[in-house]
mmCIF file of C-alpha atoms and ligand atoms in Angstrom:
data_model
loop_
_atom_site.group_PDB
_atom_site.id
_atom_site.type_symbol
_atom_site.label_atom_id
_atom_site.label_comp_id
_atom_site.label_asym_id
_atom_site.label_seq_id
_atom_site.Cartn_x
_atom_site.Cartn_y
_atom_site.Cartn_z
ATOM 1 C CA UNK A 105 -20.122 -2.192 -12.190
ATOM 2 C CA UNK A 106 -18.500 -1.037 -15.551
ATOM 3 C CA UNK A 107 -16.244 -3.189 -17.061
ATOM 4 C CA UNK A 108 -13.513 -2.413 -18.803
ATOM 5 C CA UNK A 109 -11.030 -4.967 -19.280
ATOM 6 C CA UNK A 110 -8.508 -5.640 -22.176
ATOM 7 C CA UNK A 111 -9.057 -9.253 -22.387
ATOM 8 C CA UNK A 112 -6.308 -9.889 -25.166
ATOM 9 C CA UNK A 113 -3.688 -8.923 -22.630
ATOM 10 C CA UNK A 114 -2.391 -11.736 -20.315
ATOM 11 C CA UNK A 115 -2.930 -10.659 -16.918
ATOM 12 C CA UNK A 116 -1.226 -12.905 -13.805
ATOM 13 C CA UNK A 117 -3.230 -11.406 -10.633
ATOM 14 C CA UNK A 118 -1.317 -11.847 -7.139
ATOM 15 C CA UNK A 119 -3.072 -11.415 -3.836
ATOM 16 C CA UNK A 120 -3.233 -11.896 -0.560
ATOM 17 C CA UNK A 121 -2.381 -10.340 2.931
ATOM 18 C CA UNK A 122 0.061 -7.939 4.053
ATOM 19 C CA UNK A 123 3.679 -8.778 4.275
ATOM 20 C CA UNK A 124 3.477 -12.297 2.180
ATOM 21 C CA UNK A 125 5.816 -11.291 -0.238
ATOM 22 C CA UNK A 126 3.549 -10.037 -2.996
ATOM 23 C CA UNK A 127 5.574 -7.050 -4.073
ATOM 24 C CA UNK A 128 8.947 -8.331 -4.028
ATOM 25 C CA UNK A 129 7.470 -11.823 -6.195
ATOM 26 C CA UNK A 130 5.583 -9.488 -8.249
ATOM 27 C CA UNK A 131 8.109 -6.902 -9.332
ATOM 28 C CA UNK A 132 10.968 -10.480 -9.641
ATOM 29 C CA UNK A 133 8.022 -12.045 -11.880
ATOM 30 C CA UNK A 134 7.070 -9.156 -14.366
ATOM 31 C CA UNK A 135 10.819 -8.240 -14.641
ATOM 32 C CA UNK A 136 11.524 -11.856 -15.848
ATOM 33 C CA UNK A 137 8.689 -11.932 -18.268
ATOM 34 C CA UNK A 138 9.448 -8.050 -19.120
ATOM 35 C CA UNK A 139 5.841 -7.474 -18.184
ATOM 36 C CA UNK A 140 4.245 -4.585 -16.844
ATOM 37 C CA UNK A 141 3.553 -4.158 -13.132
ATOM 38 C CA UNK A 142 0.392 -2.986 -10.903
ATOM 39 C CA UNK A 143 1.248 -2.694 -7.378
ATOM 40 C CA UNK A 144 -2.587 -1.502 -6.185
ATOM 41 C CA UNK A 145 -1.693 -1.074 -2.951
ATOM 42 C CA UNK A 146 0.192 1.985 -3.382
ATOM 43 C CA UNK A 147 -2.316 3.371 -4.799
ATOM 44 C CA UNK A 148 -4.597 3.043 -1.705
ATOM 45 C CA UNK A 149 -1.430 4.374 0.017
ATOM 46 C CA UNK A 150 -0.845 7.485 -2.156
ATOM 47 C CA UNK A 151 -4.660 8.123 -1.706
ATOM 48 C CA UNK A 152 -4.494 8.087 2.139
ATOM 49 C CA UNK A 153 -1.338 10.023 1.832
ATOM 50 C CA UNK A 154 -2.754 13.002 -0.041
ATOM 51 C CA UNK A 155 -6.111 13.150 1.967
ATOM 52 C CA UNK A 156 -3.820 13.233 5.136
ATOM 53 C CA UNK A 157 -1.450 16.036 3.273
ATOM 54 C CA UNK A 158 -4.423 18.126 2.892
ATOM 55 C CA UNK A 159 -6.183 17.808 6.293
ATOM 56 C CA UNK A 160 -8.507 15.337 4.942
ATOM 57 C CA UNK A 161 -10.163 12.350 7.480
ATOM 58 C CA UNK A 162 -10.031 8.712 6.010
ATOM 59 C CA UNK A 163 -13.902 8.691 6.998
ATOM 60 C CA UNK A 164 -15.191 11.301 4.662
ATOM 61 C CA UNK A 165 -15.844 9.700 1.904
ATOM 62 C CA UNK A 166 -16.688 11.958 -0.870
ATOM 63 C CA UNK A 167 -13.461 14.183 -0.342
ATOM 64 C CA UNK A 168 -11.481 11.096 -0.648
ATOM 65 C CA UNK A 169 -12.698 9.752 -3.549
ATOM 66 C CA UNK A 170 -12.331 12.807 -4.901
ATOM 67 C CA UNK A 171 -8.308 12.544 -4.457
ATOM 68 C CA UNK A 172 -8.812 8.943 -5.326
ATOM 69 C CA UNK A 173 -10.184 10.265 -8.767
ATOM 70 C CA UNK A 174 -7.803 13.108 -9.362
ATOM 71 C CA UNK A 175 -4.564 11.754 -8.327
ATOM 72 C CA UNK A 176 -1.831 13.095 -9.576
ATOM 73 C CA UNK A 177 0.494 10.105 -9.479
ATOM 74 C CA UNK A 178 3.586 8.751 -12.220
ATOM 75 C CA UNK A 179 5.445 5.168 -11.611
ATOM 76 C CA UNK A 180 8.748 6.294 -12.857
ATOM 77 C CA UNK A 181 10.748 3.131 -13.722
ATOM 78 C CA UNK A 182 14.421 3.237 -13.007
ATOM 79 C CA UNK A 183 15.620 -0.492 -13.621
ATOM 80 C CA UNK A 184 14.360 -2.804 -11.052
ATOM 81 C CA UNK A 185 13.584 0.928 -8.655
ATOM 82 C CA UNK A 186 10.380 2.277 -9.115
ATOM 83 C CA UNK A 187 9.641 5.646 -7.729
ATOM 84 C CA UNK A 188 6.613 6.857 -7.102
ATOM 85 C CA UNK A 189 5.515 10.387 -7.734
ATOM 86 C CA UNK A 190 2.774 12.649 -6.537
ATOM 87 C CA UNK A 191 2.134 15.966 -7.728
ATOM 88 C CA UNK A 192 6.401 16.167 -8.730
ATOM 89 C CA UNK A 193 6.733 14.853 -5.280
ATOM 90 C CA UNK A 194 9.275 11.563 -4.538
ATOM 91 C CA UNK A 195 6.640 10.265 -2.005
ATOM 92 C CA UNK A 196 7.842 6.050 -2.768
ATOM 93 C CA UNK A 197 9.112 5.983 1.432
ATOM 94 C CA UNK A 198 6.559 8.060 3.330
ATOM 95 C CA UNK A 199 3.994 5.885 1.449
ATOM 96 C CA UNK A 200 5.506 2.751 2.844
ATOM 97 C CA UNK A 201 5.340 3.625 6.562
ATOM 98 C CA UNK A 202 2.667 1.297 8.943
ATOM 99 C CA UNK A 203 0.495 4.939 9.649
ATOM 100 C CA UNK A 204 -0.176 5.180 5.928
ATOM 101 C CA UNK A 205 -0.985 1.557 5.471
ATOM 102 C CA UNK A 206 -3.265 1.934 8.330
ATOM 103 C CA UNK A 207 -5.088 4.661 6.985
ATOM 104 C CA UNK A 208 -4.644 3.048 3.009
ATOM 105 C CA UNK A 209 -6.937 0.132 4.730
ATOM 106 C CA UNK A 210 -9.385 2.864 6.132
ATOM 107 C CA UNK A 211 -10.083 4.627 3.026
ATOM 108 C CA UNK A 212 -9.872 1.017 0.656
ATOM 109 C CA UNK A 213 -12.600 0.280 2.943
ATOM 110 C CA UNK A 214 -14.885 2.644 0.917
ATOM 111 C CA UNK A 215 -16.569 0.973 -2.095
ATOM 112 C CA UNK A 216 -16.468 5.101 -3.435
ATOM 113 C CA UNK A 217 -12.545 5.271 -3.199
ATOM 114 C CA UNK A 218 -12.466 1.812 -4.795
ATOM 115 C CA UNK A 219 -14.281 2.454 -7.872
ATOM 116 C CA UNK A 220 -12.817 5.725 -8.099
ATOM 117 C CA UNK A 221 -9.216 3.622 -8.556
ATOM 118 C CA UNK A 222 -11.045 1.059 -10.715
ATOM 119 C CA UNK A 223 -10.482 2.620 -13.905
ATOM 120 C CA UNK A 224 -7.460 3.700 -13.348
ATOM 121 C CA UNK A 225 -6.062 0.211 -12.288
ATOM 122 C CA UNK A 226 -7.361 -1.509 -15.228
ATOM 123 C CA UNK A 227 -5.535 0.555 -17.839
ATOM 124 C CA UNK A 228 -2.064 -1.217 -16.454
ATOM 125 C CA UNK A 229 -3.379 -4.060 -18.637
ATOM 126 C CA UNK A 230 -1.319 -3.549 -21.849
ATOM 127 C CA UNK A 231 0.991 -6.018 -24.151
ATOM 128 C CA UNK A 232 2.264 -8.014 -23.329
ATOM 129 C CA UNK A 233 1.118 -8.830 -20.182
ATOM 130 C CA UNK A 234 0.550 -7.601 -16.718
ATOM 131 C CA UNK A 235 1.310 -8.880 -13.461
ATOM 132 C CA UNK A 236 -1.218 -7.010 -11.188
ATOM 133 C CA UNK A 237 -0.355 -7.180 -7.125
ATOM 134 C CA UNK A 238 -3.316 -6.576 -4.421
ATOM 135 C CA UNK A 239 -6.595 -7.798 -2.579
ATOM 136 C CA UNK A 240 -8.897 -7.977 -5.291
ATOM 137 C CA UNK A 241 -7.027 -8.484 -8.380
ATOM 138 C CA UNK A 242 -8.206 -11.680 -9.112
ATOM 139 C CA UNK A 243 -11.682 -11.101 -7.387
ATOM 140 C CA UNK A 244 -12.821 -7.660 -8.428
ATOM 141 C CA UNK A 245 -10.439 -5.587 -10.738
ATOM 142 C CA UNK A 246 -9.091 -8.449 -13.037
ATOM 143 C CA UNK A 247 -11.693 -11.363 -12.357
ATOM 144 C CA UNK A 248 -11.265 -13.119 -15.941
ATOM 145 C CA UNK A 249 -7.452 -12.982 -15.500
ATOM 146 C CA UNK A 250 -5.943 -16.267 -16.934
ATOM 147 C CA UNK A 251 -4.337 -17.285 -13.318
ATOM 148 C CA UNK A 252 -4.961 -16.099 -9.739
ATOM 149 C CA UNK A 253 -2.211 -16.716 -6.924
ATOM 150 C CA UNK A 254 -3.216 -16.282 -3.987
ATOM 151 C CA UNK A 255 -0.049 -15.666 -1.618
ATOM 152 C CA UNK A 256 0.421 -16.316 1.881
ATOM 153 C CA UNK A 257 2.584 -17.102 4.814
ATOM 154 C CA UNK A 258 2.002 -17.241 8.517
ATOM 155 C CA UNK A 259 1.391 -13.734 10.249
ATOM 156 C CA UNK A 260 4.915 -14.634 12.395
ATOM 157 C CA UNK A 261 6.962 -14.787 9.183
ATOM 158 C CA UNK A 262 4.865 -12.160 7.419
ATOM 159 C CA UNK A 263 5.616 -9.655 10.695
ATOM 160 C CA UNK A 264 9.227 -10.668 10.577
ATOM 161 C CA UNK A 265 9.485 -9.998 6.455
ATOM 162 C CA UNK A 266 7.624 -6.930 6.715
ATOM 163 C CA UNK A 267 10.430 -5.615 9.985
ATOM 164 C CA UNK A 268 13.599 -6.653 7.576
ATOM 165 C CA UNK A 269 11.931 -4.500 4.483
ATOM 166 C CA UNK A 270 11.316 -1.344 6.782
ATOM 167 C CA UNK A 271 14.269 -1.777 9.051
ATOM 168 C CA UNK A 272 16.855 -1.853 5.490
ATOM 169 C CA UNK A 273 14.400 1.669 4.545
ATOM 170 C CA UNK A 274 16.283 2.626 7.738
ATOM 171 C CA UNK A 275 12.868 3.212 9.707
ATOM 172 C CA UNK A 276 12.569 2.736 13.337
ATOM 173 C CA UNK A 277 9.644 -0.200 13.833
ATOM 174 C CA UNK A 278 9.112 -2.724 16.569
ATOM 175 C CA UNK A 279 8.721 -6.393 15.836
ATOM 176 C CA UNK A 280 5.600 -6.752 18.161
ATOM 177 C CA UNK A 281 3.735 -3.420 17.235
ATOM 178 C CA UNK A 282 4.283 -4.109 13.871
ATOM 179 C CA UNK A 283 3.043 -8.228 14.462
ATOM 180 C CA UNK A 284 -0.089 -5.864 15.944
ATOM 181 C CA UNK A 285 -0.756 -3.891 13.218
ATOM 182 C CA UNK A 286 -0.553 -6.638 10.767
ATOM 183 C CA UNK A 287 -2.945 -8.663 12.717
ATOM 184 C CA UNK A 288 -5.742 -5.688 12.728
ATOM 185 C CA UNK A 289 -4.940 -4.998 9.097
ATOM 186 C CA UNK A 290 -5.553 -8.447 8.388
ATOM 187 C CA UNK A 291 -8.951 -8.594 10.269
ATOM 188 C CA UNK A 292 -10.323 -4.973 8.740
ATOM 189 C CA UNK A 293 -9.338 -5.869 4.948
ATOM 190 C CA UNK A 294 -10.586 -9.269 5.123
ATOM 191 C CA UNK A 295 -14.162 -7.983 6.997
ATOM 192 C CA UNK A 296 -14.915 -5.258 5.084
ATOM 193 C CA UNK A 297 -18.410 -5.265 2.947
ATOM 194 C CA UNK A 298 -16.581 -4.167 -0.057
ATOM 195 C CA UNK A 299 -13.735 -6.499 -1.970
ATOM 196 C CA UNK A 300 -13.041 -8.310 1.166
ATOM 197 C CA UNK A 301 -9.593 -9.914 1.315
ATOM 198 C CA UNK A 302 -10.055 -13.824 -0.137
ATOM 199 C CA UNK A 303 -8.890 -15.962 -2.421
ATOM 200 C CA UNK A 304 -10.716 -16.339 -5.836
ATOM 201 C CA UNK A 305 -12.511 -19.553 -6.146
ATOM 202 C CA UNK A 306 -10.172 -20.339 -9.205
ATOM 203 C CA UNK A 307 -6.929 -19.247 -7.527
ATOM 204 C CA UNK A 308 -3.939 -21.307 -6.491
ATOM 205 C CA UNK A 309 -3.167 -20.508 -3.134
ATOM 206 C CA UNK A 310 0.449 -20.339 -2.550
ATOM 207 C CA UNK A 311 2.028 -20.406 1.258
ATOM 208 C CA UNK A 312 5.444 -19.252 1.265
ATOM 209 C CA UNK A 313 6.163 -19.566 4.931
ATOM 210 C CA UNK A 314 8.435 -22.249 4.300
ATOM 211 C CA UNK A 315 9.791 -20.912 0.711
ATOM 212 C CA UNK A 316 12.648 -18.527 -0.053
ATOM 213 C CA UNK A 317 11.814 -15.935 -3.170
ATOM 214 C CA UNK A 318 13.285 -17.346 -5.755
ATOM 215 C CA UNK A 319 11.380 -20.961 -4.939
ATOM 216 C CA UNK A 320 7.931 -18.827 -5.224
ATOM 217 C CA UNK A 321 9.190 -17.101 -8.163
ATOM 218 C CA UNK A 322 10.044 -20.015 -10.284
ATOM 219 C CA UNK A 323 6.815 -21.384 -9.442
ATOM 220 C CA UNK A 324 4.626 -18.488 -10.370
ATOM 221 C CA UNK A 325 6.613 -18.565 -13.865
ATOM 222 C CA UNK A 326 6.237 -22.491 -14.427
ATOM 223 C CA UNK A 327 2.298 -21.685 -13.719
ATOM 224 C CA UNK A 328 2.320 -18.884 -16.283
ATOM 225 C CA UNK A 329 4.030 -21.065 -19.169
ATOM 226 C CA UNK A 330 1.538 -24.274 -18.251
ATOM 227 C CA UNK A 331 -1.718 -21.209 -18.276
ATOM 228 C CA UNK A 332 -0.633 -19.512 -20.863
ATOM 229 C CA UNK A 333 1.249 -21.236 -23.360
ATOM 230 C CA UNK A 334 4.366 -20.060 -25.109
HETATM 231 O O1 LIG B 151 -0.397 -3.924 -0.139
HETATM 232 P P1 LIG B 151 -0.316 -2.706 0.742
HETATM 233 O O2 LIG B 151 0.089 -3.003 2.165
HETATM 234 O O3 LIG B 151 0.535 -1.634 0.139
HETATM 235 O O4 LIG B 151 -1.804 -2.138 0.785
HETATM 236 C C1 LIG B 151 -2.197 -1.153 1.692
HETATM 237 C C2 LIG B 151 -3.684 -1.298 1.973
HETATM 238 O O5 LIG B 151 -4.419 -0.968 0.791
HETATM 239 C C3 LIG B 151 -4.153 -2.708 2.333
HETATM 240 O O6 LIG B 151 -4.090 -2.965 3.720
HETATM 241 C C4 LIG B 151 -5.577 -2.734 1.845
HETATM 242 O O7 LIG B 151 -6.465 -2.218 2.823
HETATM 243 C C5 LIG B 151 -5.581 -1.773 0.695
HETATM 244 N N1 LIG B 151 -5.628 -2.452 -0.603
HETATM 245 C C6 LIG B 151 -6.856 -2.852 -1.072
HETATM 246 N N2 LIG B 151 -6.956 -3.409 -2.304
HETATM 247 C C7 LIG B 151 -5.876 -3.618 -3.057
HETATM 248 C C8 LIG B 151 -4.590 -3.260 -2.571
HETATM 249 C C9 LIG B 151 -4.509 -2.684 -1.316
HETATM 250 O O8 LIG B 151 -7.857 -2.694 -0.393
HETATM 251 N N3 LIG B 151 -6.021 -4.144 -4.272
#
């Protein structure tokens, strides 16, 4: 696989399943250091969004990693909100709904549609640092990145996290279909051939169950000033 990686550029890569608390610790981390952000997943999600949009199944594979490669996508920052546009399109909710995150784990299941978004996910890296959110940061798309978190929680408190996000969107979800979901989510992204869902064997694995966000955050920073020194 081609390598392109900026290896000046600090790079703190945070994965693990759905619902753990990734994006909220990621966006809270790389707004503390003023470092830029990665949130991979949505980019799986826009993906599976625009193949749906245009009649597209998540099973064939060269028309999706054809939208994979031509995305037309911009991560507009507005303070801590990011917005996320497709083709002039405000598409940051309907990406976040379970059906799209369903069929984002269909098409990431595709080693095509992943190295289409390789590229593409790599050129977040820039000064001074990045803190890069996903499955396979620290595995596959960062893999030298100076430290690898690996965050979890129990499904139970992941379901219940993920039901207070959507529920404050103001969309309609039920606590056990979503505990469902999860649960086959879970078992597709961490059996799939391709950039399976595991921890790196240098990461730190981190279960939050027990922690509240700023606990993890403080953590993740006092990691980052012991890894890479001030
Ligand atoms: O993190 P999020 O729930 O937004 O990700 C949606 C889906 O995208 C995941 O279930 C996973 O299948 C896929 N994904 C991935 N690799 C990443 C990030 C997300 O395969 N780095």
């Amino acid at each position: 696989m081609a390598r392109s990686m900026n290896h000046s550029v600090p790079v703190i890569a945070i994965d693990g399943p759905g619902g753990a608390g990734k994006g909220t610790i990621s966006q809270a981390v790389a707004s503390r250091l003023g470092w830029h952000l990665l949130d991979s997943g949505s980019l799986y999600r826009v993906t599976a969004y625009a193949a749906h949009e245009r009649g597209i199944s998540p099973g064939d594979s060269e028309a999706v990693s054809e939208v994979a490669r031509a995305l037309d996508v911009r991560f507009e920052h507005n303070g801590p909100d990011i917005r996320i546009v497709l083709e002039e399109n405000d598409v940051s909710n309907s990406i976040r709904t379970e059906e799209v995150g369903k069929m984002a784990s269909l098409v990431a299941a595709d080693p095509a549609v992943r190295q289409a978004l390789i590229d593409r996910q790599r050129a977040f890296a820039r000064a001074p640092g990045l803190v890069a959110d996903g499955r396979d940061m620290g595995t596959v798309v960062f893999s030298d990145a100076g430290l690898k978190i690996f965050l979890t929680a129990s499904v139970e408190e992941r379901a219940r996290r993920r039901y207070k996000q959507l529920k404050d969107k103001g969309m309609d979800v039920s606590l056990p279909a979503l505990s469902r979901d999860m649960k086959e989510r879970d078992r597709r992204d961490s059996e799939r051939l391709v950039a399976p869902l595991r921890a790196a064997d240098d990461a730190r694995v981190l279960d939050s169950t027990e922690l509240a966000i700023p606990e993890v955050v403080d953590l993740v920073i006092s990691w980052r000033n012991e890894v890479f020194p001030l």
